[in-house]
Tab-separated table of C-alpha atoms in Angstrom:
chain	number	residue	atom	x	y	z
A	84	MET	CA	0.000	0.000	0.000
A	85	THR	CA	1.394	3.387	-0.915
A	86	THR	CA	1.680	6.071	1.693
A	87	ALA	CA	1.826	9.776	1.069
A	88	ARG	CA	3.336	12.556	3.112
A	89	ARG	CA	0.934	14.602	5.155
A	90	ASP	CA	1.378	17.733	3.067
A	91	THR	CA	0.468	15.959	-0.169
A	92	TYR	CA	-2.781	14.540	1.258
A	93	THR	CA	-6.080	15.350	-0.335
A	94	PRO	CA	-9.532	13.999	0.494
A	95	GLU	CA	-9.275	11.864	-2.686
A	96	THR	CA	-6.039	10.096	-1.748
A	97	LEU	CA	-7.374	9.486	1.775
A	98	LEU	CA	-10.542	8.020	0.260
A	99	SER	CA	-8.614	5.699	-2.008
A	100	VAL	CA	-6.507	4.397	0.910
A	101	ALA	CA	-9.637	3.962	3.069
A	102	VAL	CA	-11.386	1.929	0.369
A	103	GLN	CA	-8.387	-0.406	0.108
A	104	VAL	CA	-8.371	-0.947	3.876
A	105	PHE	CA	-12.170	-1.429	4.037
A	106	ASN	CA	-11.957	-4.039	1.261
A	107	GLU	CA	-9.080	-5.870	2.963
A	108	ARG	CA	-10.310	-5.858	6.573
A	109	GLY	CA	-14.024	-5.360	6.089
A	110	TYR	CA	-15.695	-2.094	7.127
A	111	ASP	CA	-16.616	-3.430	10.593
A	112	GLY	CA	-13.065	-4.667	11.161
A	113	THR	CA	-11.454	-1.319	10.273
A	114	SER	CA	-10.573	1.181	13.001
A	115	MET	CA	-9.374	4.788	12.663
A	116	GLU	CA	-6.041	3.387	13.874
A	117	HIS	CA	-5.876	1.056	10.831
A	118	LEU	CA	-6.729	3.943	8.517
A	119	SER	CA	-4.143	6.187	10.131
A	120	LYS	CA	-1.424	3.530	9.757
A	121	ALA	CA	-2.317	2.710	6.154
A	122	ALA	CA	-2.445	6.371	5.180
A	123	GLY	CA	0.719	7.230	7.067
A	124	ILE	CA	-0.907	10.247	8.705
A	125	SER	CA	-2.161	10.849	12.232
A	126	LYS	CA	-5.741	10.261	13.267
A	127	SER	CA	-6.171	13.981	13.925
A	128	SER	CA	-5.090	14.686	10.335
A	129	ILE	CA	-7.805	12.299	9.155
A	130	TYR	CA	-10.356	14.076	11.355
A	131	HIS	CA	-9.265	17.287	9.625
A	132	HIS	CA	-10.743	15.842	6.409
A	133	VAL	CA	-13.687	13.755	7.621
A	134	ALA	CA	-15.867	13.277	10.684
A	135	GLY	CA	-15.008	9.581	10.941
A	136	LYS	CA	-14.879	6.267	9.118
A	137	GLU	CA	-18.594	6.291	8.329
A	138	GLU	CA	-18.131	9.494	6.302
A	139	LEU	CA	-15.349	7.780	4.345
A	140	LEU	CA	-17.679	4.852	3.699
A	141	ARG	CA	-20.447	7.174	2.538
A	142	ARG	CA	-18.110	9.002	0.163
A	143	ALA	CA	-16.743	5.742	-1.211
A	144	VAL	CA	-20.057	4.021	-1.876
A	145	SER	CA	-21.462	7.302	-3.233
A	146	ARG	CA	-18.752	7.280	-5.860
A	147	ALA	CA	-19.827	3.770	-6.925
A	148	LEU	CA	-23.547	4.577	-6.792
A	149	ASP	CA	-23.157	7.881	-8.653
A	150	GLY	CA	-21.310	6.031	-11.422
A	151	LEU	CA	-24.035	3.385	-11.682
A	152	PHE	CA	-27.012	5.765	-11.540
A	153	ALA	CA	-25.396	8.071	-14.128
A	154	VAL	CA	-25.655	5.146	-16.591
A	155	LEU	CA	-29.446	5.253	-16.309
A	156	GLU	CA	-29.407	8.885	-17.531
A	157	GLU	CA	-27.255	8.267	-20.592
A	158	PRO	CA	-28.946	8.519	-24.018
A	159	GLY	CA	-28.466	4.772	-24.665
A	160	ALA	CA	-30.481	3.992	-21.538
A	161	LEU	CA	-33.301	6.377	-22.419
A	162	GLY	CA	-34.074	5.852	-26.097
A	163	GLY	CA	-35.032	2.913	-28.268
A	164	ARG	CA	-36.603	-0.445	-27.526
A	165	ALA	CA	-36.381	-1.670	-23.937
A	166	VAL	CA	-34.195	-4.623	-24.944
A	167	GLU	CA	-31.604	-2.255	-26.432
A	168	ARG	CA	-31.760	-0.037	-23.374
A	169	VAL	CA	-31.254	-2.934	-20.961
A	170	GLU	CA	-28.378	-4.315	-23.019
A	171	TYR	CA	-26.838	-0.846	-22.992
A	172	VAL	CA	-27.284	-0.519	-19.219
A	173	THR	CA	-25.756	-3.983	-18.669
A	174	ARG	CA	-22.734	-3.150	-20.783
A	175	ARG	CA	-22.191	0.207	-19.068
A	176	THR	CA	-22.723	-1.318	-15.618
A	177	VAL	CA	-19.845	-3.707	-16.306
A	178	GLU	CA	-17.719	-0.812	-17.547
A	179	VAL	CA	-18.446	1.307	-14.450
A	180	LEU	CA	-17.792	-1.685	-12.187
A	181	LEU	CA	-14.382	-2.207	-13.816
A	182	ALA	CA	-13.498	1.499	-13.913
A	183	GLU	CA	-14.404	1.960	-10.235
A	184	LEU	CA	-13.481	-1.562	-9.125
A	185	PRO	CA	-12.474	-0.915	-5.468
A	186	TYR	CA	-15.478	1.377	-4.906
A	187	VAL	CA	-18.023	-1.022	-6.412
A	188	THR	CA	-16.380	-3.938	-4.557
A	189	LEU	CA	-16.936	-2.071	-1.298
A	190	LEU	CA	-20.532	-1.274	-2.263
A	191	LEU	CA	-21.240	-4.951	-2.957
A	192	ARG	CA	-19.802	-5.995	0.418
A	193	VAL	CA	-21.864	-3.555	2.475
A	194	ARG	CA	-23.797	-5.411	5.160
A	195	GLY	CA	-26.317	-3.038	6.731
A	196	ASN	CA	-25.047	-2.513	10.292
A	197	THR	CA	-24.929	1.292	10.108
A	198	ARG	CA	-27.233	3.970	8.680
A	199	THR	CA	-24.845	4.583	5.797
A	200	GLU	CA	-24.743	0.876	4.947
A	201	ARG	CA	-28.540	0.601	5.020
A	202	TRP	CA	-28.765	3.661	2.784
A	203	ALA	CA	-26.286	2.076	0.355
A	204	LEU	CA	-28.256	-1.197	0.293
A	205	GLU	CA	-31.441	0.751	-0.401
A	206	ARG	CA	-29.800	2.600	-3.310
A	207	ARG	CA	-28.486	-0.703	-4.710
A	208	ARG	CA	-32.009	-2.095	-4.589
A	209	GLU	CA	-33.274	0.991	-6.481
A	210	PHE	CA	-30.702	0.380	-9.178
A	211	ASP	CA	-31.617	-3.316	-9.401
A	212	HIS	CA	-35.299	-2.350	-9.667
A	213	ALA	CA	-34.567	0.019	-12.536
A	214	VAL	CA	-32.889	-2.840	-14.411
A	215	ALA	CA	-35.705	-5.267	-13.514
A	216	ASP	CA	-38.233	-2.747	-14.900
A	217	LEU	CA	-36.303	-2.556	-18.173
A	218	LEU	CA	-36.188	-6.370	-18.426
A	219	LYS	CA	-39.926	-6.505	-17.768
A	220	ALA	CA	-40.615	-3.869	-20.429
A	221	ALA	CA	-38.448	-5.756	-22.938
A	222	ALA	CA	-40.333	-8.995	-22.212
A	223	ALA	CA	-43.641	-7.116	-22.656
A	224	GLU	CA	-42.399	-5.836	-26.022
A	225	GLY	CA	-41.784	-9.454	-27.037
A	226	ASP	CA	-38.006	-9.164	-27.224
A	227	LEU	CA	-37.135	-11.202	-24.132
A	228	ARG	CA	-38.341	-14.652	-23.157
A	229	THR	CA	-41.181	-14.707	-20.676
A	230	ASP	CA	-40.409	-18.116	-19.144
A	231	VAL	CA	-37.709	-16.550	-16.958
A	232	ASP	CA	-39.317	-14.147	-14.469
A	233	SER	CA	-37.820	-10.643	-14.759
A	234	ARG	CA	-36.968	-10.453	-11.067
A	235	LEU	CA	-35.123	-13.775	-11.277
A	236	ALA	CA	-33.416	-12.683	-14.503
A	237	THR	CA	-32.251	-9.493	-12.756
A	238	ARG	CA	-30.736	-11.494	-9.908
A	239	LEU	CA	-28.958	-13.904	-12.243
A	240	LEU	CA	-27.745	-11.005	-14.391
A	241	PHE	CA	-26.292	-9.169	-11.388
A	242	GLY	CA	-24.936	-12.487	-10.063
A	243	MET	CA	-22.916	-12.715	-13.255
A	244	VAL	CA	-21.912	-9.026	-13.365
A	245	ASN	CA	-21.103	-8.674	-9.664
A	246	SER	CA	-18.977	-11.843	-9.645
A	247	LEU	CA	-16.411	-9.777	-11.571
A	248	VAL	CA	-15.331	-8.090	-8.328
A	249	GLU	CA	-14.368	-11.504	-6.952
A	250	TRP	CA	-12.071	-12.657	-9.724
A	251	TYR	CA	-11.265	-9.837	-12.158
A	252	ARG	CA	-7.807	-8.345	-11.673
A	253	PRO	CA	-7.164	-5.241	-13.761
A	254	TYR	CA	-4.001	-5.066	-15.806
A	255	PRO	CA	-2.460	-2.197	-17.783
A	256	GLY	CA	-4.165	-1.750	-21.140
A	257	ALA	CA	-7.034	-4.094	-20.237
A	258	ASP	CA	-9.909	-3.828	-22.704
A	259	HIS	CA	-13.001	-3.456	-20.548
A	260	SER	CA	-15.329	-3.318	-23.528
A	261	GLN	CA	-14.439	-6.935	-24.489
A	262	LEU	CA	-15.393	-8.157	-21.039
A	263	ALA	CA	-18.597	-6.119	-21.179
A	264	ASP	CA	-19.365	-7.644	-24.594
A	265	ALA	CA	-18.914	-11.162	-23.189
A	266	VAL	CA	-21.377	-10.491	-20.361
A	267	VAL	CA	-23.967	-9.008	-22.730
A	268	HIS	CA	-23.556	-11.851	-25.259
A	269	MET	CA	-23.939	-14.519	-22.607
A	270	ALA	CA	-26.894	-12.924	-20.809
A	271	PHE	CA	-28.936	-11.892	-23.844
A	272	ASP	CA	-27.916	-14.207	-26.664
A	273	GLY	CA	-26.644	-17.168	-24.657
A	274	LEU	CA	-23.498	-19.207	-25.189
A	275	ARG	CA	-25.095	-21.429	-27.813
A	276	THR	CA	-24.513	-20.710	-31.476
A	277	ASN	CA	-27.706	-19.775	-33.272
A	278	THR	CA	-28.266	-22.910	-35.307
A	279	THR	CA	-31.981	-23.088	-34.564
B	297	MET	CA	-31.175	-22.430	16.060
B	298	THR	CA	-32.398	-25.760	17.334
B	299	THR	CA	-30.568	-27.524	20.079
B	300	ALA	CA	-30.652	-31.209	20.864
B	301	ARG	CA	-30.094	-33.088	24.068
B	302	ARG	CA	-26.708	-34.685	24.471
B	303	ASP	CA	-27.992	-38.238	24.208
B	304	THR	CA	-29.687	-37.603	20.862
B	305	TYR	CA	-26.545	-36.166	19.284
B	306	THR	CA	-25.093	-37.761	16.197
B	307	PRO	CA	-22.152	-36.595	14.073
B	308	GLU	CA	-24.729	-35.456	11.460
B	309	THR	CA	-26.697	-33.151	13.762
B	310	LEU	CA	-23.444	-31.699	15.115
B	311	LEU	CA	-22.269	-31.100	11.543
B	312	SER	CA	-25.482	-29.318	10.606
B	313	VAL	CA	-25.238	-27.017	13.640
B	314	ALA	CA	-21.550	-26.331	12.927
B	315	VAL	CA	-22.291	-25.360	9.321
B	316	GLN	CA	-24.939	-22.881	10.466
B	317	VAL	CA	-22.516	-21.282	12.921
B	318	PHE	CA	-19.654	-21.186	10.375
B	319	ASN	CA	-21.949	-19.474	7.856
B	320	GLU	CA	-23.171	-16.932	10.407
B	321	ARG	CA	-19.859	-16.045	12.095
B	322	GLY	CA	-17.366	-17.066	9.421
B	323	TYR	CA	-15.077	-20.044	9.965
B	324	ASP	CA	-12.232	-17.887	11.354
B	325	GLY	CA	-14.625	-16.170	13.748
B	326	THR	CA	-16.024	-19.429	15.178
B	327	SER	CA	-14.560	-20.913	18.367
B	328	MET	CA	-15.262	-24.314	19.951
B	329	GLU	CA	-17.083	-22.269	22.601
B	330	HIS	CA	-19.487	-20.910	19.943
B	331	LEU	CA	-20.062	-24.431	18.599
B	332	SER	CA	-20.647	-25.821	22.083
B	333	LYS	CA	-23.215	-23.100	22.871
B	334	ALA	CA	-25.040	-23.443	19.550
B	335	ALA	CA	-25.164	-27.233	19.840
B	336	GLY	CA	-26.138	-27.156	23.492
B	337	ILE	CA	-23.507	-29.735	24.416
B	338	SER	CA	-20.170	-29.444	26.175
B	339	LYS	CA	-16.905	-28.953	24.332
B	340	SER	CA	-15.729	-32.351	25.552
B	341	SER	CA	-18.831	-33.936	24.005
B	342	ILE	CA	-17.889	-32.308	20.714
B	343	TYR	CA	-14.344	-33.641	21.037
B	344	HIS	CA	-15.909	-37.065	21.493
B	345	HIS	CA	-17.130	-36.789	17.871
B	346	VAL	CA	-14.393	-34.783	16.132
B	347	ALA	CA	-10.797	-33.691	16.661
B	348	GLY	CA	-11.703	-30.001	16.375
B	349	LYS	CA	-13.390	-27.357	14.265
B	350	GLU	CA	-11.157	-27.999	11.245
B	351	GLU	CA	-12.496	-31.572	11.070
B	352	LEU	CA	-16.049	-30.204	11.076
B	353	LEU	CA	-15.086	-27.850	8.256
B	354	ARG	CA	-13.556	-30.717	6.285
B	355	ARG	CA	-16.655	-32.876	6.701
B	356	ALA	CA	-18.953	-30.014	5.756
B	357	VAL	CA	-17.130	-28.935	2.600
B	358	SER	CA	-16.627	-32.611	1.667
B	359	ARG	CA	-20.377	-33.034	1.647
B	360	ALA	CA	-20.702	-30.129	-0.812
B	361	LEU	CA	-17.773	-31.265	-2.953
B	362	ASP	CA	-18.919	-34.912	-3.038
B	363	GLY	CA	-22.338	-33.738	-4.244
B	364	LEU	CA	-20.809	-31.599	-6.986
B	365	PHE	CA	-18.263	-34.165	-8.184
B	366	ALA	CA	-20.908	-36.920	-8.231
B	367	VAL	CA	-22.694	-34.885	-10.940
B	368	LEU	CA	-19.696	-35.319	-13.245
B	369	GLU	CA	-20.117	-39.128	-13.015
B	370	GLU	CA	-23.836	-39.179	-13.855
B	371	PRO	CA	-24.805	-40.598	-17.273
B	372	GLY	CA	-26.045	-37.166	-18.459
B	373	ALA	CA	-22.566	-35.749	-17.877
B	374	LEU	CA	-20.810	-38.580	-19.675
B	375	GLY	CA	-22.727	-39.246	-22.877
B	376	GLY	CA	-23.802	-37.181	-25.851
B	377	ARG	CA	-22.546	-33.958	-27.357
B	378	ALA	CA	-20.449	-31.740	-25.096
B	379	VAL	CA	-23.089	-28.987	-25.184
B	380	GLU	CA	-25.701	-31.356	-23.798
B	381	ARG	CA	-23.294	-32.610	-21.148
B	382	VAL	CA	-22.387	-29.097	-19.996
B	383	GLU	CA	-26.042	-28.047	-19.898
B	384	TYR	CA	-26.765	-31.157	-17.849
B	385	VAL	CA	-23.893	-30.434	-15.450
B	386	THR	CA	-25.032	-26.807	-15.062
B	387	ARG	CA	-28.582	-27.859	-14.256
B	388	ARG	CA	-27.460	-30.506	-11.746
B	389	THR	CA	-24.926	-28.116	-10.164
B	390	VAL	CA	-27.789	-25.708	-9.417
B	391	GLU	CA	-29.861	-28.582	-8.006
B	392	VAL	CA	-27.013	-29.795	-5.757
B	393	LEU	CA	-26.336	-26.223	-4.630
B	394	LEU	CA	-29.991	-25.802	-3.632
B	395	ALA	CA	-30.282	-29.261	-2.036
B	396	GLU	CA	-27.113	-28.741	0.007
B	397	LEU	CA	-27.455	-24.960	0.382
B	398	PRO	CA	-25.683	-24.421	3.757
B	399	TYR	CA	-22.843	-26.784	2.797
B	400	VAL	CA	-22.245	-25.216	-0.623
B	401	THR	CA	-22.555	-21.722	0.916
B	402	LEU	CA	-19.753	-22.626	3.332
B	403	LEU	CA	-17.658	-24.076	0.488
B	404	LEU	CA	-18.016	-20.857	-1.523
B	405	ARG	CA	-16.935	-18.723	1.452
B	406	VAL	CA	-13.769	-20.683	2.202
B	407	ARG	CA	-10.778	-18.342	2.256
B	408	GLY	CA	-7.598	-20.437	2.316
B	409	ASN	CA	-6.111	-19.761	5.765
B	410	THR	CA	-5.878	-23.441	6.811
B	411	ARG	CA	-4.807	-26.654	5.063
B	412	THR	CA	-8.442	-27.801	4.837
B	413	GLU	CA	-9.498	-24.507	3.266
B	414	ARG	CA	-6.688	-24.649	0.717
B	415	TRP	CA	-7.652	-28.237	-0.127
B	416	ALA	CA	-11.291	-27.147	-0.589
B	417	LEU	CA	-10.241	-24.267	-2.880
B	418	GLU	CA	-8.123	-26.673	-4.923
B	419	ARG	CA	-11.074	-29.102	-5.302
B	420	ARG	CA	-13.360	-26.213	-6.337
B	421	ARG	CA	-10.840	-25.249	-8.993
B	422	GLU	CA	-10.811	-28.859	-10.263
B	423	PHE	CA	-14.587	-28.781	-10.581
B	424	ASP	CA	-14.465	-25.429	-12.402
B	425	HIS	CA	-11.831	-26.830	-14.764
B	426	ALA	CA	-14.012	-29.848	-15.568
B	427	VAL	CA	-16.820	-27.465	-16.567
B	428	ALA	CA	-14.419	-25.232	-18.516
B	429	ASP	CA	-13.198	-28.309	-20.437
B	430	LEU	CA	-16.783	-29.223	-21.339
B	431	LEU	CA	-17.475	-25.661	-22.536
B	432	LYS	CA	-14.305	-25.761	-24.615
B	433	ALA	CA	-15.261	-29.111	-26.145
B	434	ALA	CA	-18.755	-27.793	-26.962
B	435	ALA	CA	-17.247	-24.731	-28.670
B	436	ALA	CA	-14.888	-27.016	-30.636
B	437	GLU	CA	-17.909	-29.070	-31.736
B	438	GLY	CA	-19.449	-25.850	-33.071
B	439	ASP	CA	-22.332	-25.746	-30.592
B	440	LEU	CA	-21.136	-22.807	-28.476
B	441	ARG	CA	-19.997	-19.380	-29.603
B	442	THR	CA	-16.248	-18.941	-29.824
B	443	ASP	CA	-16.171	-15.178	-29.230
B	444	VAL	CA	-16.527	-15.733	-25.472
B	445	ASP	CA	-13.416	-17.477	-24.135
B	446	SER	CA	-14.313	-20.725	-22.334
B	447	ARG	CA	-12.460	-19.745	-19.160
B	448	LEU	CA	-14.329	-16.440	-19.038
B	449	ALA	CA	-17.607	-18.208	-19.807
B	450	THR	CA	-16.944	-20.605	-16.902
B	451	ARG	CA	-16.382	-17.696	-14.523
B	452	LEU	CA	-19.525	-15.882	-15.634
B	453	LEU	CA	-21.523	-19.119	-15.462
B	454	PHE	CA	-20.383	-19.825	-11.903
B	455	GLY	CA	-20.883	-16.158	-11.046
B	456	MET	CA	-24.535	-16.622	-11.950
B	457	VAL	CA	-24.912	-20.045	-10.295
B	458	ASN	CA	-23.003	-19.216	-7.119
B	459	SER	CA	-24.926	-15.966	-6.597
B	460	LEU	CA	-27.863	-18.191	-5.614
B	461	VAL	CA	-26.312	-18.745	-2.173
B	462	GLU	CA	-26.478	-14.987	-1.568
B	463	TRP	CA	-30.151	-14.416	-2.287
B	464	TYR	CA	-32.040	-17.715	-2.609
B	465	ARG	CA	-34.069	-18.600	0.488
B	466	PRO	CA	-35.608	-22.087	0.361
B	467	TYR	CA	-39.297	-22.454	1.115
B	468	PRO	CA	-41.406	-25.579	1.598
B	469	GLY	CA	-42.330	-27.153	-1.715
B	470	ALA	CA	-39.864	-24.998	-3.685
B	471	ASP	CA	-39.377	-26.297	-7.216
B	472	HIS	CA	-35.634	-26.387	-7.686
B	473	SER	CA	-35.877	-27.652	-11.237
B	474	GLN	CA	-37.585	-24.384	-12.352
B	475	LEU	CA	-34.730	-22.323	-10.977
B	476	ALA	CA	-32.232	-24.683	-12.619
B	477	ASP	CA	-34.111	-24.291	-15.922
B	478	ALA	CA	-33.906	-20.493	-15.671
B	479	VAL	CA	-30.136	-20.605	-15.170
B	480	VAL	CA	-29.639	-22.990	-18.098
B	481	HIS	CA	-31.948	-20.974	-20.389
B	482	MET	CA	-30.204	-17.719	-19.587
B	483	ALA	CA	-26.643	-19.060	-19.860
B	484	PHE	CA	-27.056	-21.147	-23.014
B	485	ASP	CA	-29.955	-19.636	-24.939
B	486	GLY	CA	-29.896	-16.094	-23.556
B	487	LEU	CA	-32.791	-13.963	-22.409
B	488	ARG	CA	-33.602	-12.772	-25.922
B	489	THR	CA	-36.403	-14.460	-27.826
B	490	ASN	CA	-35.114	-16.266	-30.894
B	491	THR	CA	-36.458	-13.989	-33.589
B	492	THR	CA	-33.248	-14.027	-35.626
C-alpha cells in the first residue's frame, strides 16, 4: 500500500486508501487506527478531512452509486426499444464496475449494520429495480423470453456481473469493452450458437 | 437455532449445527465455545465426535464437494454432445447447490487460511476446470460461440450459479428444477427471444 506525506494529502487520496483498507479488513473490522497507519498520517489529520470512518464509507459508496445511476441517464439507456436499453445498461454497468473496481467492490460488500450501509443497500435495490423494470418492459415488447421471471433474470444477471469483483484483476491496457461484450452476449444471446 | 439433548446427538446433527454457525460467524470467527453453545452440548462432548473445528469444516465442505463431483459421473454428464453434457452439469450443479445450500454456501466462502481450506479451494478449482473443459469441447464441436473465451464463460456461469447462495431462500415445496431451468436458459440460450 502506498503512503503519502501529510502535506500531499487530499480527500481523494485518503478516500482511495480507506477503500483499500475497508476491502481488505471489512468495514466493521477497520478502526481509525488502521486507517491512520495505512495512510501514514495521524488520526487527527484524518479528522481534519472527515468526521469519521462512516463518512469515508459514505463518500466511497457514493462514488460507486453515482457512477451506476449516471448510466441510467445516458442517451443509450433512455431511447429505443427496452431490450436495447437494458443491453446498454448492462454493458455500461460492467464498464463502471471495472473502472471503479475498489469502490463497487466495497458497495457490494456492504452489510447493513450502520445507517450509511442501510442507505447504500437501499440505493443498490433501487438500481436493481430500474434494471428489472427494463427487463420486464423488454419482455412485454416481445423481445425477451417470458419463461424466466424478470426479477429472477435481474438477480442472475447481477450475479454474473457482480462476480467480476471476486475474480477480475485489472491489468495495464485491459480492454473493458471486451469483457462487457462477453457479459452481454452470454446474458442476452446465450453461449449457444444460433443454429436453430 | 435448534438444540438437541446430548444423548440424541449424532455426528450429522453436530455437523449441521456447525455449518450454520460457520456461515453466520465465518469459519475464522467461530470458536469451539461458539459451537458448544449453539449445539447445546459441552466442548468435551464435541471432542468425542471430532478432533476439532477444522475436522467439522472438512466434513462439511466434503459433503458439498462430493455432491458436486458426483454430478460429473452421472450418465447425463458422460454421454452425448459436449453442449448437452455441460447443460446437464449446469442444471445438476444448481440442483445440488440448492439441495445442500448451507454446505455449498460454506464451500463458496472458504478463504484459504488453513490446510483444509486450501484443499477445498483446490477441489473447487478442479470442478471449475471440468466445466471449462466441457465448454471448450462444446465450442470445438461448433455448438457454443467462440467469441466468449471458455475460461471467461466458466467464470460468468459460476458467477450466476453461485450468486444463488447470496439471495435464494428455500421455502417448503420450492421447485428447484424451475430455478435450474432459468439458469440454463439464460446461460445457453440467452434472455432474448429467438427472432433471428
